[in-house]
Amino acid sequence: MNYTEVMVRYGELSTKGKNKRIFIRILATNVKKALHAFPEVKVHGERDRMHLLLNGADSAGVLNALKPIFGIQNFSPAIRVEKDLDTIYQTAVEMVKEHYQPGMSFKVNARRADHDFELDTNELNREVGYHVIQAIPEIDVKMKNPDITMRVEIRMDGAYLSCETIKGAGGLPVGSSGRGMLMLSGGIDSPVAGYLAMKRGVEIEAVHFHSPPYTSQQALDKAKDLTVKLVPYVGSIQFIEVPFTEIQEEIKKSVDEGYLMTITRRFMLRITDEIMKQRKGLAIFNGESLGQVASQTLHSMIAINDVTTTPIIRPVVAMDKNEIIEVAEKIDTFDLAIQPFEDCCTIFAPPKPKTKPRLDRAIAMEERMDVEGLVARAVAGIKITEIQSGQRYLAGDQDEFDDLL
């Protein structure tokens, strides 16, 4: 069908009060960013729903781009026709025919914003339904849970018909809950945490710690590719690469083996906190799941959190591994996350890390190091890259390698 418009219905934001207009404006901005490849599409955010005028754009491409956008409950491709009854009947029949398969049922759901239109809602339901049955005599009529719902909306500027409703991503528009730093390790959990944070309306910036030559370029590229997987939910993400080699070497020299992980995580949190302050963030998000590894016990979290008063939000803290993997597979980060490249949390990992580290001992060990200087130099050396949809990092390296063979 040559659709002329997409009707977008709001999700959770439809319950908002006086701030609803702000939420709608943010959602409209996110939709425009997601549709940057379709400049001809015009976006109109109204109080009850959003209208996307296609102006000849490829409707299939536009519909696919809308699916990951948080804040959308569902959406329907529609055709605008003149408010002429014969044209409305003919278009309705063609739309139902396109979706009909033997055994299917249907109903007509009409709305009328133009109260001067010649038929009222009940008459529209009856007449459109009559013409569909005349064209498809074997089709069943079913008022509850029909296979096809033929929606007819009479507005002031024309009649709009649709019979397909596509489920949206739900949640809140990204950016409506402020900005947060996501500690992105390159494993399974942190991309899932980022996805869940964005679903609650948080604009994330990914902070990744890199320790060459102990961690490879592939490990860095893998983290960037994981960020690419999260981009469709927001349009683009700032990737912040933190040089961490000096700090890890200093920790290795100065800290008792059982506290290597505790002190490493304390430094990571200090640095992320400082970056967050500089970039006007409001919270730090990470992929910690309670009890999963030594640094994710309650005792460890207390010892690590001691370095900041910033809210540390752990979206996957109560999920077990299978639940996290299920989400990772849904957002297509799992296969990439399990590729075996080392990261900063695995190099220098002690064989027996403390699961109940003492805060006073952690502080005493850090007194052997120039903590402020190490943190300042790491923050001064950050490198920021804007990650956009469709970019390839790890795969690009592989292509170049294959060309040499």
GROMACS .gro file of C-alpha atoms in nm, residues 65 109 379:
model
    3
   65ALA     CA    1   1.316   0.292   1.230
  109ASN     CA    2  -1.354   0.093   1.430
  379VAL     CA    3   4.035   1.216   3.310
   0.00000   0.00000   0.00000
